[in-house]
C-alpha positions as CSV (number, residue, x, y, z in Angstrom):
1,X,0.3,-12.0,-15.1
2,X,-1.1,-8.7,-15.5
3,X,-3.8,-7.5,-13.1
4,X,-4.5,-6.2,-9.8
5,X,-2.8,-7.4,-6.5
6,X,-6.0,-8.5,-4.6
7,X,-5.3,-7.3,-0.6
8,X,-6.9,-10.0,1.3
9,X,-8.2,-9.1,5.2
10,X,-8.1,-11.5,8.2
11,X,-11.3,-13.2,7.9
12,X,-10.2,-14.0,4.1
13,X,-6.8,-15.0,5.4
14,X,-8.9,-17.5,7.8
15,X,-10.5,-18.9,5.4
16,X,-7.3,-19.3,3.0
17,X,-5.2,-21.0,6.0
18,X,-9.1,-23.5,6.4
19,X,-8.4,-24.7,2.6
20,X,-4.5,-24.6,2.9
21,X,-4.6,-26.7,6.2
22,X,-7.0,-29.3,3.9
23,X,-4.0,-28.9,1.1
24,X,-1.1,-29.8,4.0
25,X,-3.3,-32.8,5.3
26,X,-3.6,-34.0,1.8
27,X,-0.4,-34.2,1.2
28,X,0.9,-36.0,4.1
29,X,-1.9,-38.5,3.4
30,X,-0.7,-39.2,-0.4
31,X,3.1,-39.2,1.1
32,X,2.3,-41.9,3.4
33,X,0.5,-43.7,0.7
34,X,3.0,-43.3,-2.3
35,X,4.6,-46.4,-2.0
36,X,6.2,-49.1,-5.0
37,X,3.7,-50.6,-7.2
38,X,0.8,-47.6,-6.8
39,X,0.2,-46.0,-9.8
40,X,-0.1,-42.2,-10.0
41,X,-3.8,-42.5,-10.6
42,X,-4.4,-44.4,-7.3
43,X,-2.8,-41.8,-5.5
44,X,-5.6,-39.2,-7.6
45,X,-8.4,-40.9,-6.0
46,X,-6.9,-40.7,-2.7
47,X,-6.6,-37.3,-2.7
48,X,-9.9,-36.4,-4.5
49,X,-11.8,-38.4,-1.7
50,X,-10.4,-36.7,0.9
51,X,-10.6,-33.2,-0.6
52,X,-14.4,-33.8,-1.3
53,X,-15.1,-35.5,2.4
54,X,-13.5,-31.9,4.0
55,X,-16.0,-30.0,1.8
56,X,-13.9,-29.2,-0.5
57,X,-13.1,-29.0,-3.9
58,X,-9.7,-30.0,-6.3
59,X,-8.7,-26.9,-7.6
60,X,-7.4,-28.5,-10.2
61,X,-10.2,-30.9,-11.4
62,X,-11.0,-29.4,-15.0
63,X,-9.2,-25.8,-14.2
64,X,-8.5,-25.0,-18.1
65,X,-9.2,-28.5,-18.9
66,X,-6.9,-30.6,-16.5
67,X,-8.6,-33.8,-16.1
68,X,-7.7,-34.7,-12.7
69,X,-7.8,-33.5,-9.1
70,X,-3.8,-33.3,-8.6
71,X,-0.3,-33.3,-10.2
72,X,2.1,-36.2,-10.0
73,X,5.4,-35.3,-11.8
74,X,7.7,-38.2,-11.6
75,X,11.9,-38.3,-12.3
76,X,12.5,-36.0,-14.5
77,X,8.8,-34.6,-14.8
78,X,8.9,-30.9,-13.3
79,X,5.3,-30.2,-12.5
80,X,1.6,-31.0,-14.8
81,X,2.1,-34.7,-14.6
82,X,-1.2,-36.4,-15.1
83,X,-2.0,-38.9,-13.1
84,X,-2.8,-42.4,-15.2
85,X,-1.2,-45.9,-15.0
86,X,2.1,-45.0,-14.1
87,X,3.3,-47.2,-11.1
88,X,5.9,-45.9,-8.8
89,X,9.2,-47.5,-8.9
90,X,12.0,-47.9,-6.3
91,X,13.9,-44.8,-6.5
92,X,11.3,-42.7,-7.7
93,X,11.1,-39.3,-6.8
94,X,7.6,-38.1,-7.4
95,X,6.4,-34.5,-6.9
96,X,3.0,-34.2,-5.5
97,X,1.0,-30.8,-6.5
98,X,-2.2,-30.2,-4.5
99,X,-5.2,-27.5,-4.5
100,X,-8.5,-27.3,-2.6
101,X,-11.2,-24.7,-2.7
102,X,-13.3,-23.9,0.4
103,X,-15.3,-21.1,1.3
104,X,-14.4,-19.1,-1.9
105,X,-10.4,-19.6,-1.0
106,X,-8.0,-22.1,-2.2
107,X,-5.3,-23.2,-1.1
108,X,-2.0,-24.5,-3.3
109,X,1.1,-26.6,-2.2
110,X,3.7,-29.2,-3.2
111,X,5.8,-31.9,-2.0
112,X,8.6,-33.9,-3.8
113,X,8.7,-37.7,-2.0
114,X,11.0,-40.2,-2.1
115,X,9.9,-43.4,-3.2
116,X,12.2,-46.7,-2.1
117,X,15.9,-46.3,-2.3
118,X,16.4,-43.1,-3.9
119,X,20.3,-42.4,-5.4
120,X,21.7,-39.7,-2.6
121,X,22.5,-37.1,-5.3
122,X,18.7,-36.9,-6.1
123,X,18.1,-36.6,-2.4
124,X,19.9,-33.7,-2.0
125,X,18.5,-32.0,-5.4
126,X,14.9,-32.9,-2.9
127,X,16.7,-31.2,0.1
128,X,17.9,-28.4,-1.6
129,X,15.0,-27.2,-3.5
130,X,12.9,-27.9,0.1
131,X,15.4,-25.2,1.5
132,X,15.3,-22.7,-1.6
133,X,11.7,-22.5,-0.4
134,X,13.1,-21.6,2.9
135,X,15.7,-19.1,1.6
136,X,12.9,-17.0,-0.3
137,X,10.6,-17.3,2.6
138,X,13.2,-15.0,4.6
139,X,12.3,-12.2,2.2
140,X,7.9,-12.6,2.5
141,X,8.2,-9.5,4.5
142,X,6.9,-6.1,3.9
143,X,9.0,-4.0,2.0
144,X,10.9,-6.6,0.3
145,X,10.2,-7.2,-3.9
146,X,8.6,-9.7,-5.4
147,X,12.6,-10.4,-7.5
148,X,14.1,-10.8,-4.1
149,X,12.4,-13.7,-3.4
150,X,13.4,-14.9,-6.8
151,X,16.8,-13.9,-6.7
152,X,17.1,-16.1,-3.1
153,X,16.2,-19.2,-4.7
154,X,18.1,-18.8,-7.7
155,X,21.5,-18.1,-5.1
156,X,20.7,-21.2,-3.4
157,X,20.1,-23.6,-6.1
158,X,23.1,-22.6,-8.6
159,X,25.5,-22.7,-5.5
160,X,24.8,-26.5,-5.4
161,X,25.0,-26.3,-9.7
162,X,21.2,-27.0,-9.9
163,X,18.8,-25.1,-12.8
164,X,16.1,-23.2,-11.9
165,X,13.2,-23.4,-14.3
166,X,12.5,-20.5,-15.8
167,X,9.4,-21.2,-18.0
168,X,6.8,-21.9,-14.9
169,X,6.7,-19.5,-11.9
170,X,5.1,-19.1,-8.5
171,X,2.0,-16.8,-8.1
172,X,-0.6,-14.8,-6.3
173,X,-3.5,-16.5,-4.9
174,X,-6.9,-16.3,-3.3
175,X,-10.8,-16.6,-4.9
176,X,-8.7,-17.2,-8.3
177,X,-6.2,-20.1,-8.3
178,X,-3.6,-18.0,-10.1
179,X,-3.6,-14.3,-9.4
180,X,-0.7,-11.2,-9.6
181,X,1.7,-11.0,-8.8
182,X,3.9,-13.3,-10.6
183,X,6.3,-14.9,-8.5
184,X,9.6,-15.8,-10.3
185,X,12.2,-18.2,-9.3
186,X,14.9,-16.2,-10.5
187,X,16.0,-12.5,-10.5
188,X,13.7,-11.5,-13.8
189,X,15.6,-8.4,-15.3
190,X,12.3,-8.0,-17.8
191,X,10.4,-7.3,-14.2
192,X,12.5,-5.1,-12.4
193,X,12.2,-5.7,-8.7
194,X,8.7,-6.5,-9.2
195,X,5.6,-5.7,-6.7
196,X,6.5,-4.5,-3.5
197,X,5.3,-7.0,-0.5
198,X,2.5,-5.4,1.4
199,X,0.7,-7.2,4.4
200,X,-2.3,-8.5,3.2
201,X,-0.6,-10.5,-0.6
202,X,-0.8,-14.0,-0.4
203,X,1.4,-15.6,-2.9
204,X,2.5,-19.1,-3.9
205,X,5.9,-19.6,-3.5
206,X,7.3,-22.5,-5.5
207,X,10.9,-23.9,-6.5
208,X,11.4,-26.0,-9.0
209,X,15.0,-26.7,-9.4
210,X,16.5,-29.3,-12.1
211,X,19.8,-31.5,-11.6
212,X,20.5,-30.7,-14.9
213,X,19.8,-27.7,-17.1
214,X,17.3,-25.2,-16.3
215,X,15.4,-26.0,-19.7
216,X,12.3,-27.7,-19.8
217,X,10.2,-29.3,-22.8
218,X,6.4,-29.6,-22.9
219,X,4.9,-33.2,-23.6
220,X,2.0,-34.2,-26.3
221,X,-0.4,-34.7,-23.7
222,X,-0.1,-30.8,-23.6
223,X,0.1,-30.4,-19.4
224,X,3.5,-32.4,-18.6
225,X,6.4,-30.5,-18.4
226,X,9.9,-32.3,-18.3
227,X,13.4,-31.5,-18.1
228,X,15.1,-31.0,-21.7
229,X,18.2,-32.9,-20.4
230,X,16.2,-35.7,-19.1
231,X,17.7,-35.1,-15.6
232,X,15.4,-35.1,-12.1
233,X,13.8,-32.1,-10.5
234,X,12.2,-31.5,-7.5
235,X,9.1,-28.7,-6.9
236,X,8.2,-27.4,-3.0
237,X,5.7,-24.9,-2.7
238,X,3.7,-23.2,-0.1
239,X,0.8,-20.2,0.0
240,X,2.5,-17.9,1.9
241,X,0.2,-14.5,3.7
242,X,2.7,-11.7,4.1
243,X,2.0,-9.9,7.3
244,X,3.2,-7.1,9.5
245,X,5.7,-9.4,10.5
246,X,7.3,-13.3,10.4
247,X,5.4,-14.6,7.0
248,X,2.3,-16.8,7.8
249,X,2.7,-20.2,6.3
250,X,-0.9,-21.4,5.1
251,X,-0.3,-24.7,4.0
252,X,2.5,-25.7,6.8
């Protein structure tokens, strides 16, 4: 994504951690709902309500054309799942993908729950890609690179043999949903070491590791994307303020 790194102040910081803080609640709500037998689409309205009743507004909800308010990506759907008739099955995993606009700001996060009696190998893929977040965040300090967040999650998940997708990527964000810098999941040669962190970026940081290869296919519906292999993978994402010092976690 070419463009200018927008430097956000504290009051816009405020008002990014107001719609983030509506994101987090969100998603605990549809993860306490997400149960066996609700379909995707229930879970859409959910979520939509609750965005709307906090003054809100889905940051997703016809952004390029996406016809609902969130992302459900289930098994071996990495992110862009539409919600529809899909009901959830016992040993589900089901990554939940959630934006809300307030006051000018959005905010952008996502969870991947277990449904039932999940297989413990794809509870670990979960677990792992929840700490590959946690890996990169150790680098959303000034002076760091943009690639060396990358390059953290990409250690972490190959050292448990996982992919990491390389076709969709975390990214700046503020008044525009997507915004520079792009953030990678991997160390991107093509980039270099990519923008320097400065206090003031706010960026999207979001694994999304596979069990299986790192290659992903698109669907007809022309938003799903799965794994090529057919295997699991998980997505965890936070907006993330980098400041003078320990990283400020918006939507945690």
């Amino acid at each position: 994504m070419m463009g200018r790194i927008t430097i956000k102040n504290a009051a816009d910081i405020e008002k990014m951690k107001a719609a983030g803080n509506i994101v987090k609640k969100t998603l605990e709500l549809l993860s306490e709902k997400a149960e066996v037998g609700m379909t995707t689409e229930e879970l859409d309205r959910i979520a939509e309500t609750y965005i709307r009743k906090q003054g809100a507004y889905p940051s997703f909800l016809n952004y390029s054309g996406y016809p609902k308010s969130i992302c459900t990506s289930v098994n071996q759907q990495v992110v862009h799942g539409i919600p529809g008739k899909y009901k959830l099955r016992d040993g589900d995993i089901l990554s939940l993908d959630v934006g809300a606009k307030l006051d000018g700001f959005h905010g952008d996060a996502a969870r991947t729950v277990l449904i039932g009696n999940v297989p413990e190998d794809v509870q670990k893929l979960v677990t792992v890609t929840r700490e590959c977040f946690f890996e990169a965040l150790k680098f959303a300090r000034p002076g760091y690179h943009i690639s060396d967040i990358g390059a953290a999650v990409q250690k972490h998940a190959e050292a448990h043999g996982y992919g990491v997708v390389r076709d969709l990527i975390g990214h700046g964000i503020g008044r525009e949903m997507h915004e520079p810098p792009d953030v990678p999941n991997f160390a991107d040669r093509r980039m270099g070491r990519g923008a320097k962190l400065v206090p003031g970026m706010v960026i999207a940081i979001e694994p999304m590791i596979n069990m299986g290869t790192w290659e992903v296919v698109q669907l007809r519906d022309g938003w799903t994307i799965e794994t090529r292999d057919g295997k699991p993978s998980a997505h965890y994402e936070n907006t993330v303020a980098i400041t003078e010092g320990e990283p400020m976690l918006l939507t945690l």
